[in-house]
């Protein structure tokens, strides 16, 4: 099928191509996600050629918005805006000159790739031919290592694509290519970053937030909703469960020794999250926990908390330094929302000196006096569900 556009976006992906027999499925997901991310923008068709995707542009397509949207689509390694011309070496020379003139450069190289073997020149010959032409006109130096500019020429069966700039995408795998998980989302810095990392591996997330209204102000919930909205840019549709936590906290405060409260809160969180995960068909839970970051995140406590669930807990930030997490949050765009003032459900009810080495027998003994199932059931019945669409 011939290409009618004279400009298009050439989209490269790495990992997707490595997935053997799953490749077709991954490519279809990526194509679908690209189309979904461009909803509302006037553009031509998305199609697949030899290990690349093509997005045809219309004269009216706003290129700035296209760049912004594609740079958020997981699975894209990089993309380029290319000019499409016919397979004729004179036309290719002139086009290459027109394209490189948009940048200033002192050194350059030509990198040709010939997928259409019926084209009379091979890639080395194209490099030499076009390189000599560009050098004569620009007087710039040809340099193989680290040139200021690379002029890419791809000779395909669908036309010849000429471009210079490679715009980085986020990499990873297309969302929806892997199974589902639920993410425990506070309005802090860590859990949005953890969510992003797992989504980037192709996992579709639903979010769960525990709040202590009316004891906390509405900010924590508003911030959480804003975070879900930001994260939904990458997966296009999200569900957020808002779980009221006050009754559980009151029960624990009256019946449990102060040092164990955080562990007991978290065990309730995981029980409720597991229930919601199963209802969603999700196979794992994601948290922003980080080994040793706060007293409740010691290995003994993680073990004591996760004992209540059989689902795997993904902790993508387990080994990161705080500054790495903060950096990631800035890059993802969630940092500003995460540092807005809020009262976390747990900071309101948290003791000054939490237990750092939870003893499981003690945990079981305390929980023996709690009516856990009833409380979990009542809490689930009061859980509110919101959906977000990009
Ligand atoms: P964050 O920056 O994500 O709030 P944190 O460093 O403050 O993390 P904790 O408050 O101990 O650490 O929480 C550890 C993890 O437990 C969070 O990353 C999140 O996954 C989950 N979590 C904590 N509070 C809540 C909440 N109110 N609702 C949902 N999940 C929560
Ligand atoms: Mg927190």
mmCIF file of C-alpha atoms and ligand atoms in Angstrom:
data_model
loop_
_atom_site.group_PDB
_atom_site.id
_atom_site.type_symbol
_atom_site.label_atom_id
_atom_site.label_comp_id
_atom_site.label_asym_id
_atom_site.label_seq_id
_atom_site.Cartn_x
_atom_site.Cartn_y
_atom_site.Cartn_z
ATOM 1 C CA UNK A 1 0.000 0.000 0.000
ATOM 2 C CA UNK A 2 1.493 3.322 -1.053
ATOM 3 C CA UNK A 3 1.912 6.196 1.336
ATOM 4 C CA UNK A 4 -0.017 9.294 0.407
ATOM 5 C CA UNK A 5 1.544 11.676 2.954
ATOM 6 C CA UNK A 6 4.747 13.561 2.169
ATOM 7 C CA UNK A 7 5.618 13.754 5.891
ATOM 8 C CA UNK A 8 5.337 11.034 8.452
ATOM 9 C CA UNK A 9 6.556 9.937 11.844
ATOM 10 C CA UNK A 10 8.782 6.898 11.817
ATOM 11 C CA UNK A 11 8.478 5.082 15.134
ATOM 12 C CA UNK A 12 11.164 2.706 16.427
ATOM 13 C CA UNK A 13 10.766 0.185 19.189
ATOM 14 C CA UNK A 14 13.378 -2.101 20.713
ATOM 15 C CA UNK A 15 12.114 -4.571 23.226
ATOM 16 C CA UNK A 16 8.857 -5.127 21.454
ATOM 17 C CA UNK A 17 10.820 -6.521 18.539
ATOM 18 C CA UNK A 18 12.627 -8.988 20.793
ATOM 19 C CA UNK A 19 9.550 -10.791 21.965
ATOM 20 C CA UNK A 20 9.654 -13.670 19.470
ATOM 21 C CA UNK A 21 6.262 -15.136 18.746
ATOM 22 C CA UNK A 22 4.550 -12.503 20.900
ATOM 23 C CA UNK A 23 5.830 -9.833 18.583
ATOM 24 C CA UNK A 24 2.623 -9.424 16.565
ATOM 25 C CA UNK A 25 0.564 -9.006 19.721
ATOM 26 C CA UNK A 26 2.975 -6.415 21.149
ATOM 27 C CA UNK A 27 3.031 -4.495 17.876
ATOM 28 C CA UNK A 28 -0.755 -4.466 17.704
ATOM 29 C CA UNK A 29 -0.947 -3.192 21.299
ATOM 30 C CA UNK A 30 1.592 -0.493 20.530
ATOM 31 C CA UNK A 31 -0.292 0.568 17.407
ATOM 32 C CA UNK A 32 -3.555 0.675 19.337
ATOM 33 C CA UNK A 33 -1.973 2.688 22.167
ATOM 34 C CA UNK A 34 -0.435 5.166 19.726
ATOM 35 C CA UNK A 35 -3.800 5.696 18.070
ATOM 36 C CA UNK A 36 -5.426 6.040 21.518
ATOM 37 C CA UNK A 37 -2.822 8.559 22.683
ATOM 38 C CA UNK A 38 -3.537 10.707 19.626
ATOM 39 C CA UNK A 39 -7.291 10.804 20.139
ATOM 40 C CA UNK A 40 -8.692 14.190 19.202
ATOM 41 C CA UNK A 41 -5.762 15.063 16.934
ATOM 42 C CA UNK A 42 -6.129 15.130 13.166
ATOM 43 C CA UNK A 43 -3.671 12.606 11.716
ATOM 44 C CA UNK A 44 -3.338 9.939 9.017
ATOM 45 C CA UNK A 45 -3.218 6.154 9.494
ATOM 46 C CA UNK A 46 -0.766 4.230 11.706
ATOM 47 C CA UNK A 47 0.747 1.220 9.961
ATOM 48 C CA UNK A 48 3.464 -1.353 10.360
ATOM 49 C CA UNK A 49 6.454 -1.937 8.064
ATOM 50 C CA UNK A 50 9.663 -4.005 8.577
ATOM 51 C CA UNK A 51 10.102 -3.550 12.326
ATOM 52 C CA UNK A 52 8.893 0.037 12.473
ATOM 53 C CA UNK A 53 5.593 1.834 12.717
ATOM 54 C CA UNK A 54 4.585 4.713 10.495
ATOM 55 C CA UNK A 55 2.253 7.498 11.479
ATOM 56 C CA UNK A 56 1.178 9.499 8.460
ATOM 57 C CA UNK A 57 0.711 13.214 8.997
ATOM 58 C CA UNK A 58 -1.771 15.536 7.358
ATOM 59 C CA UNK A 59 -0.919 19.121 6.451
ATOM 60 C CA UNK A 60 -3.084 20.192 9.412
ATOM 61 C CA UNK A 61 -1.519 17.812 11.967
ATOM 62 C CA UNK A 62 -0.010 19.799 14.887
ATOM 63 C CA UNK A 63 3.501 18.391 15.136
ATOM 64 C CA UNK A 64 4.243 19.793 18.612
ATOM 65 C CA UNK A 65 1.304 17.927 20.133
ATOM 66 C CA UNK A 66 2.278 14.731 18.290
ATOM 67 C CA UNK A 67 5.761 14.918 19.809
ATOM 68 C CA UNK A 68 4.407 15.498 23.279
ATOM 69 C CA UNK A 69 1.942 12.603 23.059
ATOM 70 C CA UNK A 70 4.322 10.058 21.502
ATOM 71 C CA UNK A 71 7.028 10.772 24.045
ATOM 72 C CA UNK A 72 4.623 9.355 26.687
ATOM 73 C CA UNK A 73 3.733 6.095 24.915
ATOM 74 C CA UNK A 74 5.434 3.098 26.537
ATOM 75 C CA UNK A 75 7.040 0.788 23.998
ATOM 76 C CA UNK A 76 8.420 3.601 21.808
ATOM 77 C CA UNK A 77 12.237 3.719 21.852
ATOM 78 C CA UNK A 78 12.459 6.818 19.660
ATOM 79 C CA UNK A 79 10.682 8.518 16.785
ATOM 80 C CA UNK A 80 11.537 10.857 13.950
ATOM 81 C CA UNK A 81 9.708 13.223 11.693
ATOM 82 C CA UNK A 82 10.638 12.124 8.163
ATOM 83 C CA UNK A 83 10.100 13.454 4.669
ATOM 84 C CA UNK A 84 8.845 10.829 2.213
ATOM 85 C CA UNK A 85 10.149 10.874 -1.353
ATOM 86 C CA UNK A 86 10.306 8.530 -4.332
ATOM 87 C CA UNK A 87 13.150 6.037 -4.840
ATOM 88 C CA UNK A 88 15.329 8.158 -7.099
ATOM 89 C CA UNK A 89 18.863 9.072 -6.088
ATOM 90 C CA UNK A 90 18.677 12.618 -7.440
ATOM 91 C CA UNK A 91 15.493 13.288 -5.515
ATOM 92 C CA UNK A 92 17.072 11.741 -2.409
ATOM 93 C CA UNK A 93 20.145 14.007 -2.683
ATOM 94 C CA UNK A 94 18.024 17.161 -2.994
ATOM 95 C CA UNK A 95 15.748 16.096 -0.164
ATOM 96 C CA UNK A 96 18.690 15.303 2.123
ATOM 97 C CA UNK A 97 20.096 18.768 1.484
ATOM 98 C CA UNK A 98 16.730 20.420 2.195
ATOM 99 C CA UNK A 99 16.347 18.406 5.434
ATOM 100 C CA UNK A 100 19.850 18.991 6.861
ATOM 101 C CA UNK A 101 19.660 22.723 6.228
ATOM 102 C CA UNK A 102 17.116 22.998 9.060
ATOM 103 C CA UNK A 103 19.993 22.476 11.527
ATOM 104 C CA UNK A 104 23.401 24.078 11.855
ATOM 105 C CA UNK A 105 26.321 21.639 11.938
ATOM 106 C CA UNK A 106 30.071 21.498 11.409
ATOM 107 C CA UNK A 107 30.301 17.730 11.003
ATOM 108 C CA UNK A 108 27.883 15.125 9.703
ATOM 109 C CA UNK A 109 27.424 11.630 8.363
ATOM 110 C CA UNK A 110 24.856 9.869 6.208
ATOM 111 C CA UNK A 111 23.364 6.643 7.575
ATOM 112 C CA UNK A 112 21.457 4.817 4.861
ATOM 113 C CA UNK A 113 19.456 1.629 5.214
ATOM 114 C CA UNK A 114 18.109 -0.271 2.225
ATOM 115 C CA UNK A 115 15.138 -2.520 2.951
ATOM 116 C CA UNK A 116 14.057 -2.457 -0.702
ATOM 117 C CA UNK A 117 16.817 -4.451 -2.393
ATOM 118 C CA UNK A 118 15.559 -3.493 -5.871
ATOM 119 C CA UNK A 119 16.954 0.007 -5.343
ATOM 120 C CA UNK A 120 20.142 0.096 -7.504
ATOM 121 C CA UNK A 121 22.500 1.536 -4.849
ATOM 122 C CA UNK A 122 23.285 -0.389 -1.661
ATOM 123 C CA UNK A 123 23.485 1.433 1.663
ATOM 124 C CA UNK A 124 27.263 2.056 1.421
ATOM 125 C CA UNK A 125 26.860 3.550 -2.032
ATOM 126 C CA UNK A 126 23.996 5.780 -0.895
ATOM 127 C CA UNK A 127 26.153 7.017 2.005
ATOM 128 C CA UNK A 128 28.994 7.947 -0.349
ATOM 129 C CA UNK A 129 26.768 9.520 -2.998
ATOM 130 C CA UNK A 130 24.609 11.637 -0.686
ATOM 131 C CA UNK A 131 27.547 12.351 1.650
ATOM 132 C CA UNK A 132 29.575 13.876 -1.213
ATOM 133 C CA UNK A 133 26.580 15.993 -2.251
ATOM 134 C CA UNK A 134 25.999 17.337 1.264
ATOM 135 C CA UNK A 135 29.679 18.004 1.793
ATOM 136 C CA UNK A 136 30.026 20.000 -1.410
ATOM 137 C CA UNK A 137 27.052 22.195 -0.495
ATOM 138 C CA UNK A 138 27.599 22.574 3.259
ATOM 139 C CA UNK A 139 31.433 22.525 3.414
ATOM 140 C CA UNK A 140 31.011 20.619 6.665
ATOM 141 C CA UNK A 141 33.301 17.756 7.624
ATOM 142 C CA UNK A 142 32.261 14.127 7.279
ATOM 143 C CA UNK A 143 32.728 12.382 10.598
ATOM 144 C CA UNK A 144 31.782 8.812 11.520
ATOM 145 C CA UNK A 145 32.245 9.190 15.283
ATOM 146 C CA UNK A 146 29.900 11.518 17.064
ATOM 147 C CA UNK A 147 29.056 13.928 14.218
ATOM 148 C CA UNK A 148 26.941 17.036 14.954
ATOM 149 C CA UNK A 149 24.271 15.684 12.633
ATOM 150 C CA UNK A 150 23.290 12.350 11.110
ATOM 151 C CA UNK A 151 21.186 12.284 7.971
ATOM 152 C CA UNK A 152 19.184 9.042 7.985
ATOM 153 C CA UNK A 153 17.932 7.652 4.691
ATOM 154 C CA UNK A 154 15.702 4.579 4.739
ATOM 155 C CA UNK A 155 14.825 3.056 1.391
ATOM 156 C CA UNK A 156 11.676 0.998 1.967
ATOM 157 C CA UNK A 157 9.111 -0.573 -0.333
ATOM 158 C CA UNK A 158 6.718 2.155 0.777
ATOM 159 C CA UNK A 159 9.003 5.072 -0.175
ATOM 160 C CA UNK A 160 12.253 6.679 0.944
ATOM 161 C CA UNK A 161 12.307 8.336 4.379
ATOM 162 C CA UNK A 162 14.782 11.130 5.124
ATOM 163 C CA UNK A 163 15.265 12.522 8.629
ATOM 164 C CA UNK A 164 17.889 13.814 11.036
ATOM 165 C CA UNK A 165 16.421 13.993 14.515
ATOM 166 C CA UNK A 166 15.633 11.052 16.802
ATOM 167 C CA UNK A 167 13.295 12.060 19.603
ATOM 168 C CA UNK A 168 13.529 9.697 22.575
ATOM 169 C CA UNK A 169 10.428 7.819 23.705
ATOM 170 C CA UNK A 170 10.091 6.284 27.183
ATOM 171 C CA UNK A 171 10.988 2.739 26.054
ATOM 172 C CA UNK A 172 9.470 -0.185 27.943
ATOM 173 C CA UNK A 173 6.532 -2.272 26.742
ATOM 174 C CA UNK A 174 3.100 -1.137 25.562
ATOM 175 C CA UNK A 175 0.559 -0.934 28.390
ATOM 176 C CA UNK A 176 -1.877 -3.814 28.172
ATOM 177 C CA UNK A 177 0.750 -6.150 26.711
ATOM 178 C CA UNK A 178 1.114 -7.757 30.133
ATOM 179 C CA UNK A 179 -1.323 -8.770 32.846
ATOM 180 C CA UNK A 180 -3.059 -6.431 35.310
ATOM 181 C CA UNK A 181 -2.043 -5.270 38.794
ATOM 182 C CA UNK A 182 -3.416 -2.950 41.463
ATOM 183 C CA UNK A 183 -1.283 -0.128 42.832
ATOM 184 C CA UNK A 184 -1.527 1.184 46.394
ATOM 185 C CA UNK A 185 -1.380 4.897 45.808
ATOM 186 C CA UNK A 186 -0.873 7.404 48.603
ATOM 187 C CA UNK A 187 -0.460 11.047 47.679
ATOM 188 C CA UNK A 188 3.263 10.883 48.499
ATOM 189 C CA UNK A 189 6.274 10.875 46.176
ATOM 190 C CA UNK A 190 7.039 7.166 46.015
ATOM 191 C CA UNK A 191 3.904 5.301 45.007
ATOM 192 C CA UNK A 192 3.283 7.284 41.764
ATOM 193 C CA UNK A 193 6.873 6.518 40.690
ATOM 194 C CA UNK A 194 6.405 2.838 41.552
ATOM 195 C CA UNK A 195 3.183 2.808 39.512
ATOM 196 C CA UNK A 196 4.897 4.409 36.532
ATOM 197 C CA UNK A 197 7.674 1.835 36.543
ATOM 198 C CA UNK A 198 5.314 -1.129 36.546
ATOM 199 C CA UNK A 199 3.057 0.434 33.898
ATOM 200 C CA UNK A 200 6.161 0.900 31.781
ATOM 201 C CA UNK A 201 6.582 -2.882 31.809
ATOM 202 C CA UNK A 202 3.278 -3.205 29.989
ATOM 203 C CA UNK A 203 1.070 -3.749 33.067
ATOM 204 C CA UNK A 204 -2.346 -2.082 33.236
ATOM 205 C CA UNK A 205 -2.956 -0.680 36.749
ATOM 206 C CA UNK A 206 -5.944 0.084 38.898
ATOM 207 C CA UNK A 207 -5.327 2.361 41.873
ATOM 208 C CA UNK A 208 -6.345 2.029 45.511
ATOM 209 C CA UNK A 209 -6.210 4.931 47.948
ATOM 210 C CA UNK A 210 -7.047 4.770 51.661
ATOM 211 C CA UNK A 211 -8.278 7.999 53.217
ATOM 212 C CA UNK A 212 -9.237 9.128 56.713
ATOM 213 C CA UNK A 213 -12.009 11.547 55.994
ATOM 214 C CA UNK A 214 -13.418 13.442 57.792
ATOM 215 C CA UNK A 215 -10.306 13.463 60.016
ATOM 216 C CA UNK A 216 -8.076 14.581 57.169
ATOM 217 C CA UNK A 217 -8.901 17.423 54.822
ATOM 218 C CA UNK A 218 -9.951 16.763 51.246
ATOM 219 C CA UNK A 219 -6.467 17.609 49.904
ATOM 220 C CA UNK A 220 -5.048 14.141 50.182
ATOM 221 C CA UNK A 221 -7.869 12.775 48.055
ATOM 222 C CA UNK A 222 -7.655 15.650 45.566
ATOM 223 C CA UNK A 223 -3.910 15.141 45.201
ATOM 224 C CA UNK A 224 -4.406 11.436 44.687
ATOM 225 C CA UNK A 225 -6.980 12.069 41.985
ATOM 226 C CA UNK A 226 -4.611 14.482 40.280
ATOM 227 C CA UNK A 227 -1.865 11.827 40.410
ATOM 228 C CA UNK A 228 -4.162 9.243 38.845
ATOM 229 C CA UNK A 229 -5.048 11.765 36.149
ATOM 230 C CA UNK A 230 -1.335 12.286 35.418
ATOM 231 C CA UNK A 231 -0.618 8.547 35.341
ATOM 232 C CA UNK A 232 -3.605 7.949 33.058
ATOM 233 C CA UNK A 233 -1.690 9.747 30.267
ATOM 234 C CA UNK A 234 0.216 6.478 29.868
ATOM 235 C CA UNK A 235 -2.569 3.916 30.055
ATOM 236 C CA UNK A 236 -5.568 5.965 28.816
ATOM 237 C CA UNK A 237 -8.138 4.572 31.230
ATOM 238 C CA UNK A 238 -7.811 3.996 34.987
ATOM 239 C CA UNK A 239 -9.999 3.013 37.889
ATOM 240 C CA UNK A 240 -9.402 4.518 41.327
ATOM 241 C CA UNK A 241 -10.838 2.926 44.468
ATOM 242 C CA UNK A 242 -11.240 5.363 47.362
ATOM 243 C CA UNK A 243 -11.357 3.330 50.542
ATOM 244 C CA UNK A 244 -12.533 4.880 53.843
ATOM 245 C CA UNK A 245 -10.034 3.889 56.518
ATOM 246 C CA UNK A 246 -11.229 5.636 59.664
ATOM 247 C CA UNK A 247 -13.233 2.811 61.161
ATOM 248 C CA UNK A 248 -10.275 0.455 60.815
ATOM 249 C CA UNK A 249 -7.922 3.005 62.337
ATOM 250 C CA UNK A 250 -10.241 3.590 65.276
ATOM 251 C CA UNK A 251 -10.473 -0.127 65.937
ATOM 252 C CA UNK A 252 -6.700 -0.500 65.881
ATOM 253 C CA UNK A 253 -6.158 2.553 68.076
ATOM 254 C CA UNK A 254 -8.449 1.219 70.761
ATOM 255 C CA UNK A 255 -7.268 -2.372 70.701
ATOM 256 C CA UNK A 256 -3.618 -2.520 69.612
ATOM 257 C CA UNK A 257 -0.370 -1.474 71.300
ATOM 258 C CA UNK A 258 0.992 1.699 69.697
ATOM 259 C CA UNK A 259 4.144 0.143 68.224
ATOM 260 C CA UNK A 260 2.117 -2.310 66.130
ATOM 261 C CA UNK A 261 -0.435 0.083 64.705
ATOM 262 C CA UNK A 262 1.276 0.794 61.384
ATOM 263 C CA UNK A 263 1.758 -2.907 60.715
ATOM 264 C CA UNK A 264 -1.863 -3.616 61.470
ATOM 265 C CA UNK A 265 -3.052 -0.730 59.262
ATOM 266 C CA UNK A 266 -0.958 -2.061 56.422
ATOM 267 C CA UNK A 267 -2.223 -5.603 56.879
ATOM 268 C CA UNK A 268 -5.751 -4.283 56.497
ATOM 269 C CA UNK A 269 -4.679 -2.351 53.400
ATOM 270 C CA UNK A 270 -3.269 -5.474 51.802
ATOM 271 C CA UNK A 271 -6.335 -7.546 52.640
ATOM 272 C CA UNK A 272 -8.625 -4.978 51.060
ATOM 273 C CA UNK A 273 -6.286 -4.535 48.095
ATOM 274 C CA UNK A 274 -6.210 -8.283 47.537
ATOM 275 C CA UNK A 275 -9.982 -8.414 47.463
ATOM 276 C CA UNK A 276 -10.162 -5.552 44.938
ATOM 277 C CA UNK A 277 -7.365 -7.108 42.882
ATOM 278 C CA UNK A 278 -9.227 -10.390 42.582
ATOM 279 C CA UNK A 279 -12.407 -8.582 41.600
ATOM 280 C CA UNK A 280 -10.438 -6.773 38.859
ATOM 281 C CA UNK A 281 -8.634 -9.885 37.619
ATOM 282 C CA UNK A 282 -5.343 -8.305 38.752
ATOM 283 C CA UNK A 283 -2.510 -10.676 39.623
ATOM 284 C CA UNK A 284 -0.174 -8.548 41.745
ATOM 285 C CA UNK A 285 -0.019 -5.490 44.003
ATOM 286 C CA UNK A 286 2.381 -2.568 43.597
ATOM 287 C CA UNK A 287 3.684 -0.382 46.438
ATOM 288 C CA UNK A 288 6.204 2.434 46.746
ATOM 289 C CA UNK A 289 7.961 0.717 49.660
ATOM 290 C CA UNK A 290 11.684 1.163 49.906
ATOM 291 C CA UNK A 291 13.920 -0.931 52.125
ATOM 292 C CA UNK A 292 14.841 0.913 55.294
ATOM 293 C CA UNK A 293 13.368 4.248 54.255
ATOM 294 C CA UNK A 294 11.078 4.571 57.248
ATOM 295 C CA UNK A 295 10.672 2.492 60.357
ATOM 296 C CA UNK A 296 7.721 0.551 58.942
ATOM 297 C CA UNK A 297 9.736 -0.539 55.898
ATOM 298 C CA UNK A 298 12.194 -2.914 57.525
ATOM 299 C CA UNK A 299 12.379 -6.421 56.127
ATOM 300 C CA UNK A 300 10.710 -7.882 59.236
ATOM 301 C CA UNK A 301 7.826 -5.487 58.843
ATOM 302 C CA UNK A 302 7.442 -6.087 55.122
ATOM 303 C CA UNK A 303 7.272 -9.774 55.860
ATOM 304 C CA UNK A 304 4.710 -9.242 58.633
ATOM 305 C CA UNK A 305 2.578 -7.085 56.348
ATOM 306 C CA UNK A 306 2.585 -9.236 53.254
ATOM 307 C CA UNK A 307 1.748 -12.364 55.215
ATOM 308 C CA UNK A 308 -1.953 -11.563 54.777
ATOM 309 C CA UNK A 309 -1.918 -11.937 51.009
ATOM 310 C CA UNK A 310 -0.930 -14.623 48.541
ATOM 311 C CA UNK A 311 -0.596 -12.156 45.652
ATOM 312 C CA UNK A 312 2.937 -11.122 44.701
ATOM 313 C CA UNK A 313 3.891 -7.643 45.934
ATOM 314 C CA UNK A 314 5.897 -5.621 43.416
ATOM 315 C CA UNK A 315 8.158 -3.032 45.051
ATOM 316 C CA UNK A 316 9.979 -1.452 42.133
ATOM 317 C CA UNK A 317 11.601 1.192 44.380
ATOM 318 C CA UNK A 318 12.900 -1.285 46.966
ATOM 319 C CA UNK A 319 16.554 -0.566 46.207
ATOM 320 C CA UNK A 320 16.468 3.067 45.064
ATOM 321 C CA UNK A 321 17.930 6.041 46.890
ATOM 322 C CA UNK A 322 15.524 8.800 47.838
ATOM 323 C CA UNK A 323 17.184 11.242 45.443
ATOM 324 C CA UNK A 324 16.778 8.790 42.559
ATOM 325 C CA UNK A 325 13.077 8.506 43.348
ATOM 326 C CA UNK A 326 12.698 12.284 43.570
ATOM 327 C CA UNK A 327 14.475 12.643 40.230
ATOM 328 C CA UNK A 328 12.178 10.094 38.627
ATOM 329 C CA UNK A 329 9.125 11.842 40.098
ATOM 330 C CA UNK A 330 10.307 15.112 38.545
ATOM 331 C CA UNK A 331 10.805 13.494 35.137
ATOM 332 C CA UNK A 332 7.459 11.733 35.243
ATOM 333 C CA UNK A 333 5.765 14.981 36.237
ATOM 334 C CA UNK A 334 4.214 13.791 39.513
ATOM 335 C CA UNK A 335 6.630 15.500 41.923
ATOM 336 C CA UNK A 336 4.851 18.862 42.168
ATOM 337 C CA UNK A 337 1.545 17.197 43.020
ATOM 338 C CA UNK A 338 3.151 14.797 45.492
ATOM 339 C CA UNK A 339 4.756 17.573 47.540
ATOM 340 C CA UNK A 340 1.522 19.550 47.874
ATOM 341 C CA UNK A 341 0.595 19.665 51.534
ATOM 342 C CA UNK A 342 -1.689 16.831 52.572
ATOM 343 C CA UNK A 343 -2.479 14.754 55.604
ATOM 344 C CA UNK A 344 -1.903 11.117 54.944
ATOM 345 C CA UNK A 345 -4.271 8.671 56.554
ATOM 346 C CA UNK A 346 -1.341 7.143 58.369
ATOM 347 C CA UNK A 347 0.475 10.283 59.458
ATOM 348 C CA UNK A 348 -2.625 11.348 61.378
ATOM 349 C CA UNK A 349 -2.851 8.141 63.348
ATOM 350 C CA UNK A 350 0.772 7.100 63.454
ATOM 351 C CA UNK A 351 2.676 6.558 66.722
ATOM 352 C CA UNK A 352 6.011 8.255 67.382
ATOM 353 C CA UNK A 353 7.930 5.015 67.841
ATOM 354 C CA UNK A 354 6.661 2.272 65.570
ATOM 355 C CA UNK A 355 7.922 -1.259 65.978
ATOM 356 C CA UNK A 356 10.743 -1.963 63.535
ATOM 357 C CA UNK A 357 10.961 -5.728 64.126
ATOM 358 C CA UNK A 358 7.418 -6.953 64.064
ATOM 359 C CA UNK A 359 6.965 -10.286 65.798
ATOM 360 C CA UNK A 360 4.458 -12.358 63.834
ATOM 361 C CA UNK A 361 3.174 -14.242 66.872
ATOM 362 C CA UNK A 362 2.398 -10.959 68.562
ATOM 363 C CA UNK A 363 0.650 -9.690 65.426
ATOM 364 C CA UNK A 364 -1.525 -12.822 65.342
ATOM 365 C CA UNK A 365 -2.318 -12.494 69.030
ATOM 366 C CA UNK A 366 -3.467 -8.879 68.639
ATOM 367 C CA UNK A 367 -5.507 -9.655 65.548
ATOM 368 C CA UNK A 368 -7.186 -12.548 67.387
ATOM 369 C CA UNK A 369 -9.290 -9.972 69.227
ATOM 370 C CA UNK A 370 -10.250 -8.024 66.099
ATOM 371 C CA UNK A 371 -13.300 -8.779 63.954
ATOM 372 C CA UNK A 372 -11.343 -8.506 60.749
ATOM 373 C CA UNK A 373 -13.653 -10.037 58.164
ATOM 374 C CA UNK A 374 -16.653 -7.941 59.236
ATOM 375 C CA UNK A 375 -14.659 -4.770 59.107
ATOM 376 C CA UNK A 376 -13.124 -5.549 55.730
ATOM 377 C CA UNK A 377 -16.558 -6.299 54.337
ATOM 378 C CA UNK A 378 -18.085 -3.070 55.697
ATOM 379 C CA UNK A 379 -15.167 -1.041 54.384
ATOM 380 C CA UNK A 380 -15.446 -2.579 50.927
ATOM 381 C CA UNK A 381 -19.158 -1.778 50.887
ATOM 382 C CA UNK A 382 -18.333 1.904 51.495
ATOM 383 C CA UNK A 383 -15.574 2.063 48.889
ATOM 384 C CA UNK A 384 -16.087 4.616 46.163
ATOM 385 C CA UNK A 385 -14.997 3.956 42.558
ATOM 386 C CA UNK A 386 -13.922 6.617 40.073
ATOM 387 C CA UNK A 387 -12.808 6.207 36.477
ATOM 388 C CA UNK A 388 -10.366 8.432 34.603
ATOM 389 C CA UNK A 389 -9.902 8.674 30.854
ATOM 390 C CA UNK A 390 -7.150 10.360 28.916
HETATM 391 P P1 LIG B 1 4.707 7.234 49.475
HETATM 392 O O1 LIG B 1 5.693 8.297 49.082
HETATM 393 O O2 LIG B 1 4.226 6.416 48.306
HETATM 394 O O3 LIG B 1 3.599 7.761 50.328
HETATM 395 P P2 LIG B 1 6.194 6.540 51.772
HETATM 396 O O4 LIG B 1 7.653 6.588 51.588
HETATM 397 O O5 LIG B 1 5.506 7.684 52.407
HETATM 398 O O6 LIG B 1 5.508 6.212 50.370
HETATM 399 P P3 LIG B 1 4.688 4.808 53.502
HETATM 400 O O7 LIG B 1 3.816 5.931 53.840
HETATM 401 O O8 LIG B 1 5.294 3.958 54.555
HETATM 402 O O9 LIG B 1 5.919 5.219 52.605
HETATM 403 O O10 LIG B 1 3.879 3.860 52.515
HETATM 404 C C1 LIG B 1 4.463 2.760 51.878
HETATM 405 C C2 LIG B 1 3.561 2.358 50.713
HETATM 406 O O11 LIG B 1 2.278 1.930 51.194
HETATM 407 C C3 LIG B 1 3.261 3.512 49.770
HETATM 408 O O12 LIG B 1 4.283 3.700 48.816
HETATM 409 C C4 LIG B 1 1.970 3.058 49.156
HETATM 410 O O13 LIG B 1 2.196 2.097 48.141
HETATM 411 C C5 LIG B 1 1.268 2.387 50.327
HETATM 412 N N1 LIG B 1 0.413 3.373 51.026
HETATM 413 C C6 LIG B 1 0.727 4.113 52.094
HETATM 414 N N2 LIG B 1 -0.304 4.924 52.458
HETATM 415 C C7 LIG B 1 -1.295 4.674 51.571
HETATM 416 C C8 LIG B 1 -2.617 5.175 51.377
HETATM 417 N N3 LIG B 1 -3.118 6.112 52.162
HETATM 418 N N4 LIG B 1 -3.359 4.684 50.356
HETATM 419 C C9 LIG B 1 -2.839 3.740 49.530
HETATM 420 N N5 LIG B 1 -1.610 3.237 49.668
HETATM 421 C C10 LIG B 1 -0.831 3.687 50.659
HETATM 422 MG MG1 LIG B 2 3.437 8.137 52.380
#
